[in-house]
Amino acid sequence: MAEHDDPPAGKMTPVVPRRFSGLHWVAALCAVAFVALAGLGGWMGYRLVDERRESAQQSRFVETARQGAINLTTIRHATVDEDIKRILDTSTGAFHDDFQKRAESFAEVVRQARSASHGSVTSAALESHEGDTAKVLVVMSVQMSSDEAPEQVPTVWRMRIGVQQSGDSARVSDVQFVS
C-alpha cells in the first residue's frame, strides 16, 4: 500500500460510530440538568412575581374599600361639602354618577339636621376578584349624632363595596348594604 491508507477504488471502509466516553455522558447530563434547573428557576421566579403583584392588587382593593366606607360614613354638617368631594374623588362609574346627582340634596339634609357621623372599619375582607374589579365585604361601626340626638349608640353596618382598578388607582364603583 501507498503512503496513504486510502481504500482501493470502489471499496468503502465501514464507519464505526464513536461511543461517548463516561466524561461525555457526565457533561451531557450536567447540561440537561442545568437547562432544567434554569427553566424551573425562571418559572418559579415568574410565579413569585405574579403572586406578589396579585397580592398587592388585592390589598389595594381592600384598602380602597376600607377608605371608601370611612368616607361614606364620616360626614359632618360643618364639612359636608369637603366630605362629599372626597367621596366623589374616590369613586367611579354609576355609583359616582348617582351620588353626584344626589349630593346637593344630601348636603342640605345634613346641614339642616346639623348631623355628624363617624365610621370606623371593624373588619374588611376580599370577597371576590376578577381582573381589575373586586368585591370587598366591610363591617363598620358608625357613631351618629345630631342636634335632636346628641349621643347615639354606635350601629353596625355591613357593606359590599365594589372596587374598580383604573391605571394606578382603585376607586369605589358600587356600594350595597348587606344584612
XYZ file of N, CA and C in Angstrom:
537
model
N 0.829 -1.173 0.000
C 0.000 0.000 0.000
C 0.863 1.221 0.000
N 0.259 2.244 -0.498
C 0.986 3.501 -0.609
C 0.992 4.209 0.711
N 1.590 5.386 0.644
C 1.667 6.200 1.859
C 0.297 6.496 2.434
N -0.604 6.616 1.553
C -1.958 6.921 2.024
C -2.702 5.636 2.275
N -3.487 5.630 3.267
C -4.267 4.437 3.578
C -5.645 4.526 2.935
N -5.689 5.015 1.753
C -6.969 5.125 1.071
C -7.417 3.743 0.662
N -8.700 3.477 0.811
C -9.181 2.169 0.386
C -9.099 2.051 -1.132
N -8.984 0.865 -1.590
C -8.953 0.696 -3.043
C -10.238 1.218 -3.649
N -10.172 1.656 -4.859
C -11.318 2.257 -5.520
C -12.494 1.302 -5.491
N -13.663 1.870 -5.161
C -14.879 1.089 -5.142
C -15.151 0.424 -3.820
N -14.235 0.438 -2.896
C -14.460 -0.174 -1.595
C -14.554 0.940 -0.558
N -15.538 0.821 0.311
C -15.717 1.806 1.386
C -15.353 1.138 2.699
N -14.685 1.886 3.528
C -14.410 1.370 4.852
C -15.608 1.653 5.726
N -16.000 0.727 6.488
C -17.151 0.962 7.363
C -16.821 2.044 8.381
N -17.830 2.902 8.637
C -17.668 3.957 9.635
C -18.102 3.378 10.967
N -17.219 3.412 11.889
C -17.508 2.883 13.206
C -17.946 4.059 14.077
N -19.166 4.004 14.610
C -19.605 5.126 15.444
C -18.722 5.235 16.681
N -18.455 6.484 17.004
C -17.657 6.722 18.205
C -18.580 6.650 19.397
N -18.203 6.028 20.380
C -19.007 5.919 21.592
C -18.621 7.050 22.530
N -19.690 7.539 23.239
C -19.418 8.560 24.252
C -18.619 7.913 25.359
N -17.649 8.638 25.788
C -16.920 8.153 26.952
C -17.717 8.550 28.193
N -17.334 8.056 29.310
C -18.017 8.383 30.564
C -18.031 9.885 30.813
N -16.964 10.561 30.455
C -16.878 12.012 30.655
C -17.887 12.746 29.784
N -18.095 12.281 28.566
C -19.081 12.907 27.693
C -20.491 12.762 28.259
N -20.799 11.577 28.794
C -22.121 11.356 29.379
C -22.347 12.279 30.579
N -21.366 12.430 31.388
C -21.484 13.305 32.564
C -21.702 14.749 32.115
N -20.956 15.199 31.111
C -21.100 16.565 30.620
C -22.493 16.783 30.024
N -22.986 15.827 29.259
C -24.321 15.946 28.668
C -25.389 15.961 29.753
N -25.254 15.103 30.731
C -26.212 15.046 31.833
C -26.207 16.349 32.625
N -25.031 16.902 32.867
C -24.924 18.186 33.576
C -25.581 19.298 32.773
N -25.401 19.312 31.467
C -26.009 20.342 30.621
C -27.534 20.247 30.665
N -28.061 19.033 30.576
C -29.513 18.840 30.647
C -30.036 19.269 32.017
N -29.351 18.898 33.078
C -29.769 19.276 34.434
C -29.734 20.790 34.602
N -28.709 21.432 34.069
C -28.588 22.892 34.168
C -29.752 23.577 33.453
N -30.053 23.121 32.236
C -31.169 23.707 31.481
C -32.481 23.496 32.225
N -32.686 22.314 32.768
C -33.916 22.032 33.509
C -34.021 22.902 34.759
N -32.936 23.028 35.505
C -32.955 23.861 36.717
C -33.137 25.330 36.379
N -32.518 25.792 35.309
C -32.685 27.190 34.897
C -34.133 27.452 34.506
N -34.733 26.520 33.777
C -36.140 26.667 33.404
C -37.048 26.666 34.617
N -36.802 25.748 35.540
C -37.596 25.676 36.763
C -37.436 26.952 37.595
N -36.205 27.427 37.711
C -35.956 28.664 38.466
C -36.645 29.856 37.832
N -36.601 29.928 36.512
C -37.285 31.022 35.817
C -38.782 30.970 36.022
N -39.352 29.772 35.920
C -40.789 29.623 36.119
C -41.185 29.990 37.549
N -40.406 29.525 38.536
C -40.708 29.838 39.935
C -40.570 31.336 40.203
N -39.576 31.959 39.613
C -39.408 33.403 39.771
C -40.582 34.162 39.183
N -41.033 33.741 38.019
C -42.190 34.374 37.391
C -43.422 34.226 38.271
N -43.651 33.014 38.804
C -44.804 32.775 39.684
C -44.737 33.647 40.937
N -43.540 33.786 41.513
C -43.377 34.600 42.712
C -43.723 36.058 42.428
N -43.207 36.584 41.335
C -43.507 37.974 40.960
C -44.997 38.132 40.705
N -45.600 37.169 40.014
C -47.026 37.227 39.708
C -47.859 37.175 40.989
N -47.477 36.310 41.936
C -48.209 36.207 43.205
C -48.083 37.493 44.014
N -46.908 38.089 44.018
C -46.729 39.353 44.752
C -47.556 40.466 44.135
N -47.601 40.522 42.807
C -48.405 41.543 42.124
C -49.879 41.332 42.434
N -50.328 40.079 42.409
C -51.717 39.745 42.721
C -52.059 40.115 44.167
N -51.166 39.794 45.079
C -51.375 40.121 46.488
C -51.435 41.633 46.701
N -50.562 42.363 46.032
C -50.562 43.829 46.152
C -51.859 44.405 45.609
N -52.355 43.868 44.492
C -53.605 44.365 43.925
C -54.768 44.061 44.865
N -54.795 42.863 45.448
C -55.868 42.520 46.378
C -55.827 43.425 47.604
N -54.634 43.708 48.108
C -54.504 44.626 49.248
C -54.992 46.021 48.879
N -54.686 46.442 47.660
C -55.133 47.765 47.191
C -56.656 47.804 47.119
N -57.281 46.724 46.649
C -58.742 46.665 46.590
C -59.346 46.781 47.991
N -58.821 46.018 48.937
C -59.354 46.037 50.301
C -59.145 47.417 50.922
N -57.968 48.000 50.751
C -57.699 49.325 51.327
C -58.599 50.390 50.707
N -58.831 50.304 49.402
C -59.731 51.261 48.744
C -61.141 51.135 49.304
N -61.612 49.906 49.492
C -62.951 49.690 50.047
C -63.027 50.208 51.484
N -61.993 49.942 52.279
C -61.960 50.431 53.672
C -62.079 51.963 53.691
N -61.251 52.621 52.886
C -61.260 54.086 52.872
C -62.571 54.617 52.316
N -63.101 53.938 51.298
C -64.393 54.350 50.746
C -65.506 54.258 51.786
N -65.494 53.193 52.578
C -66.503 53.033 53.627
C -66.360 54.124 54.690
N -65.132 54.442 55.044
C -64.904 55.527 56.013
C -65.404 56.848 55.438
N -65.078 57.108 54.175
C -65.537 58.347 53.532
C -67.055 58.449 53.541
N -67.735 57.329 53.281
C -69.195 57.341 53.222
C -69.849 57.488 54.590
N -69.161 57.111 55.633
C -69.775 57.126 56.962
C -69.217 58.216 57.871
N -68.275 58.988 57.400
C -67.724 60.084 58.195
C -68.074 61.394 57.497
N -69.186 61.965 57.938
C -69.702 63.184 57.317
C -70.182 64.116 58.423
N -69.746 65.355 58.373
C -70.123 66.357 59.384
C -70.803 67.545 58.702
N -71.784 68.091 59.371
C -72.508 69.227 58.783
C -71.572 70.397 58.507
N -70.544 70.567 59.314
C -69.625 71.701 59.129
C -68.696 71.509 57.923
N -68.472 70.261 57.514
C -67.539 69.982 56.412
C -68.199 69.159 55.307
N -69.517 69.216 55.202
C -70.238 68.335 54.289
C -69.794 68.496 52.829
N -69.489 69.710 52.399
C -69.064 69.890 51.002
C -67.731 69.184 50.730
N -66.788 69.322 51.653
C -65.498 68.628 51.505
C -65.673 67.111 51.601
N -66.572 66.679 52.493
C -66.830 65.248 52.654
C -67.405 64.653 51.366
N -68.340 65.359 50.764
C -68.928 64.901 49.502
C -67.882 64.885 48.396
N -67.053 65.911 48.331
C -65.989 65.964 47.317
C -65.045 64.770 47.476
N -64.714 64.438 48.715
C -63.827 63.302 48.979
C -64.461 61.995 48.483
N -65.765 61.839 48.694
C -66.462 60.639 48.215
C -66.438 60.593 46.687
N -66.724 61.708 46.056
C -66.735 61.745 44.592
C -65.338 61.538 43.998
N -64.329 62.074 44.655
C -62.950 61.931 44.154
C -62.445 60.489 44.222
N -63.038 59.682 45.082
C -62.571 58.302 45.242
C -63.574 57.280 44.713
N -64.492 57.740 43.852
C -65.488 56.825 43.288
C -65.490 56.926 41.764
N -66.183 55.977 41.144
C -66.221 55.929 39.686
C -67.522 55.294 39.214
N -67.775 55.398 37.941
C -68.897 54.705 37.314
C -70.265 55.166 37.771
N -71.217 54.233 37.756
C -72.605 54.536 38.102
C -72.734 55.027 39.542
N -71.937 54.462 40.445
C -72.003 54.918 41.842
C -71.638 56.404 41.923
N -70.572 56.788 41.275
C -70.135 58.190 41.257
C -71.238 59.077 40.687
N -71.797 58.670 39.552
C -72.816 59.486 38.894
C -74.071 59.622 39.753
N -74.525 58.525 40.351
C -75.714 58.566 41.214
C -75.467 59.434 42.448
N -74.308 59.275 43.057
C -74.011 60.058 44.253
C -73.915 61.544 43.903
N -73.327 61.848 42.769
C -73.199 63.242 42.347
C -74.570 63.880 42.132
N -75.517 63.131 41.578
C -76.871 63.644 41.353
C -77.569 63.966 42.671
N -77.294 63.176 43.695
C -77.972 63.346 44.986
C -77.170 64.181 45.982
N -75.995 64.580 45.623
C -75.075 65.238 46.566
C -75.661 66.513 47.171
N -76.249 67.365 46.381
C -76.747 68.648 46.908
C -77.892 68.444 47.896
N -78.842 67.567 47.569
C -79.956 67.337 48.497
C -79.449 66.629 49.762
N -78.497 65.733 49.613
C -77.898 65.065 50.769
C -77.223 66.090 51.675
N -76.443 66.989 51.094
C -75.747 68.029 51.871
C -76.747 68.904 52.619
N -77.849 69.221 51.983
C -78.858 70.067 52.618
C -79.485 69.372 53.827
N -79.770 68.100 53.715
C -80.337 67.338 54.839
C -79.340 67.304 56.000
N -78.068 67.064 55.708
C -77.039 67.016 56.757
C -76.920 68.370 57.448
N -76.951 69.453 56.675
C -76.848 70.804 57.263
C -78.064 71.118 58.135
N -79.251 70.818 57.652
C -80.464 71.115 58.412
C -80.517 70.327 59.713
N -80.113 69.088 59.685
C -80.148 68.263 60.893
C -78.948 68.541 61.787
N -77.976 69.291 61.267
C -76.727 69.567 61.985
C -76.161 68.248 62.516
N -76.118 67.284 61.607
C -75.691 65.940 61.996
C -74.210 65.716 61.733
N -73.721 64.712 62.391
C -72.347 64.279 62.195
C -72.307 62.770 62.373
N -71.513 62.132 61.583
C -71.328 60.690 61.736
C -69.849 60.381 61.588
N -69.442 59.365 62.304
C -68.041 58.935 62.231
C -68.035 57.421 62.134
N -67.437 56.924 61.048
C -67.371 55.487 60.840
C -65.967 54.963 61.040
N -65.892 53.765 61.580
C -64.597 53.093 61.692
C -64.784 51.645 61.251
N -63.815 51.162 60.522
C -63.874 49.801 59.989
C -63.487 48.824 61.092
N -64.348 47.839 61.316
C -64.012 46.800 62.285
C -63.421 45.573 61.591
N -63.820 45.343 60.337
C -63.188 44.273 59.553
C -63.485 44.487 58.077
N -62.588 43.964 57.261
C -62.760 44.041 55.810
C -62.058 42.844 55.191
N -62.702 42.273 54.173
C -62.112 41.105 53.515
C -62.527 41.070 52.054
N -61.611 40.608 51.239
C -61.884 40.447 49.819
C -62.872 39.300 49.631
N -63.995 39.587 48.984
C -64.990 38.545 48.718
C -64.715 37.872 47.376
N -64.468 38.679 46.359
C -64.169 38.121 45.042
C -63.312 39.116 44.273
N -62.644 38.572 43.263
C -61.721 39.396 42.477
C -61.640 38.809 41.081
N -61.840 39.641 40.098
C -61.718 39.190 38.715
C -61.149 40.334 37.887
N -59.958 40.123 37.366
C -59.330 41.156 36.537
C -59.092 42.417 37.333
N -59.687 43.517 36.862
C -59.472 44.803 37.523
C -60.664 45.230 38.379
N -61.493 44.274 38.787
C -62.617 44.582 39.670
C -62.617 43.622 40.857
N -63.212 44.094 41.936
C -63.297 43.258 43.138
C -64.526 43.645 43.938
N -64.944 42.730 44.792
C -65.996 42.992 45.777
C -65.373 42.731 47.144
N -65.569 43.707 48.033
C -64.975 43.634 49.364
C -66.095 43.769 50.389
N -66.105 42.880 51.372
C -67.065 42.980 52.467
C -66.436 43.812 53.577
N -67.189 44.804 54.044
C -66.685 45.710 55.072
C -67.720 45.789 56.189
N -67.250 45.662 57.418
C -68.112 45.836 58.588
C -67.660 47.110 59.275
N -68.630 47.991 59.542
C -68.355 49.311 60.114
C -69.063 49.487 61.447
N -68.461 50.291 62.290
C -69.127 50.802 63.478
C -69.327 52.288 63.204
N -70.590 52.729 63.235
C -70.896 54.112 62.877
C -71.536 54.816 64.073
N -70.906 55.898 64.489
C -71.406 56.742 65.584
C -72.043 57.974 64.954
N -73.336 58.185 65.247
C -74.050 59.328 64.667
C -74.543 60.242 65.770
N -74.633 61.520 65.416
C -75.208 62.494 66.356
C -75.842 63.625 65.556
N -76.780 64.308 66.202
C -77.427 65.483 65.615
C -77.912 66.357 66.758
N -78.468 67.509 66.426
C -78.979 68.392 67.468
C -80.094 67.715 68.271
N -80.920 66.911 67.593
C -82.023 66.226 68.278
C -81.540 65.033 69.095
N -80.493 64.396 68.677
C -79.982 63.204 69.370
C -78.463 63.303 69.456
N -77.968 64.031 70.486
C -76.530 64.280 70.561
C -75.670 63.025 70.731
N -76.107 62.052 71.477
C -75.315 60.834 71.690
C -76.159 59.626 71.344
N -75.748 58.900 70.330
C -76.454 57.676 69.960
C -75.514 56.491 70.108
N -76.096 55.343 70.293
C -75.314 54.112 70.377
C -74.759 53.804 68.984
N -73.493 53.447 68.896
C -72.937 53.106 67.572
C -73.720 51.954 66.936
N -73.884 52.037 65.644
C -74.568 50.980 64.911
C -73.552 50.236 64.038
N -73.889 49.004 63.747
C -73.026 48.187 62.893
C -73.623 48.170 61.493
N -72.805 48.503 60.515
C -73.209 48.458 59.114
C -72.333 47.442 58.401
N -72.963 46.666 57.546
C -72.226 45.720 56.703
C -72.430 46.147 55.254
N -71.336 46.274 54.558
C -71.405 46.729 53.175
C -70.606 45.818 52.257
N -71.094 45.686 51.060
C -70.343 45.030 49.981
C -69.950 46.174 49.048
N -68.668 46.400 48.954
C -68.179 47.535 48.176
C -67.478 47.020 46.926
N -67.955 47.493 45.786
C -67.313 47.175 44.511
C -66.157 48.132 44.295
N -65.048 47.604 43.812
C -63.861 48.417 43.560
C -63.408 48.159 42.125
N -63.053 49.236 41.446
C -62.602 49.168 40.058
C -61.193 49.743 39.971
N -60.259 48.959 39.429
C -58.889 49.428 39.207
C -58.861 50.211 37.904
N -58.261 51.384 37.939
C -58.124 52.198 36.737
C -56.734 52.799 36.745
N -55.846 52.262 35.917
C -54.461 52.733 35.929
C -53.805 52.380 37.248
N -53.205 53.368 37.881
C -52.524 53.136 39.160
C -53.437 53.276 40.366
N -54.674 53.710 40.157
C -55.552 53.920 41.302
C -56.776 53.022 41.229
N -57.328 52.740 42.391
C -58.559 51.965 42.500
C -59.612 52.883 43.102
N -60.845 52.726 42.647
C -61.938 53.582 43.112
C -63.174 52.752 43.435
N -64.001 53.293 44.312
C -65.257 52.653 44.682
C -66.212 52.752 43.493
N -66.780 51.604 43.092
C -67.688 51.595 41.940
C -69.107 51.181 42.315
N -69.292 50.662 43.519
C -70.618 50.213 43.928
C -70.644 50.041 45.436
N -71.785 50.324 46.044
C -71.955 50.108 47.487
C -73.338 49.485 47.703
N -73.324 48.347 48.387
C -74.580 47.687 48.742
C -74.544 47.386 50.235
N -75.657 47.637 50.888
C -75.753 47.301 52.304
C -76.184 45.847 52.412
N -75.549 45.115 53.308
C -75.775 43.687 53.473
C -76.377 43.462 54.850
N -77.392 42.603 54.912
C -77.984 42.323 56.225
C -77.346 41.129 56.870
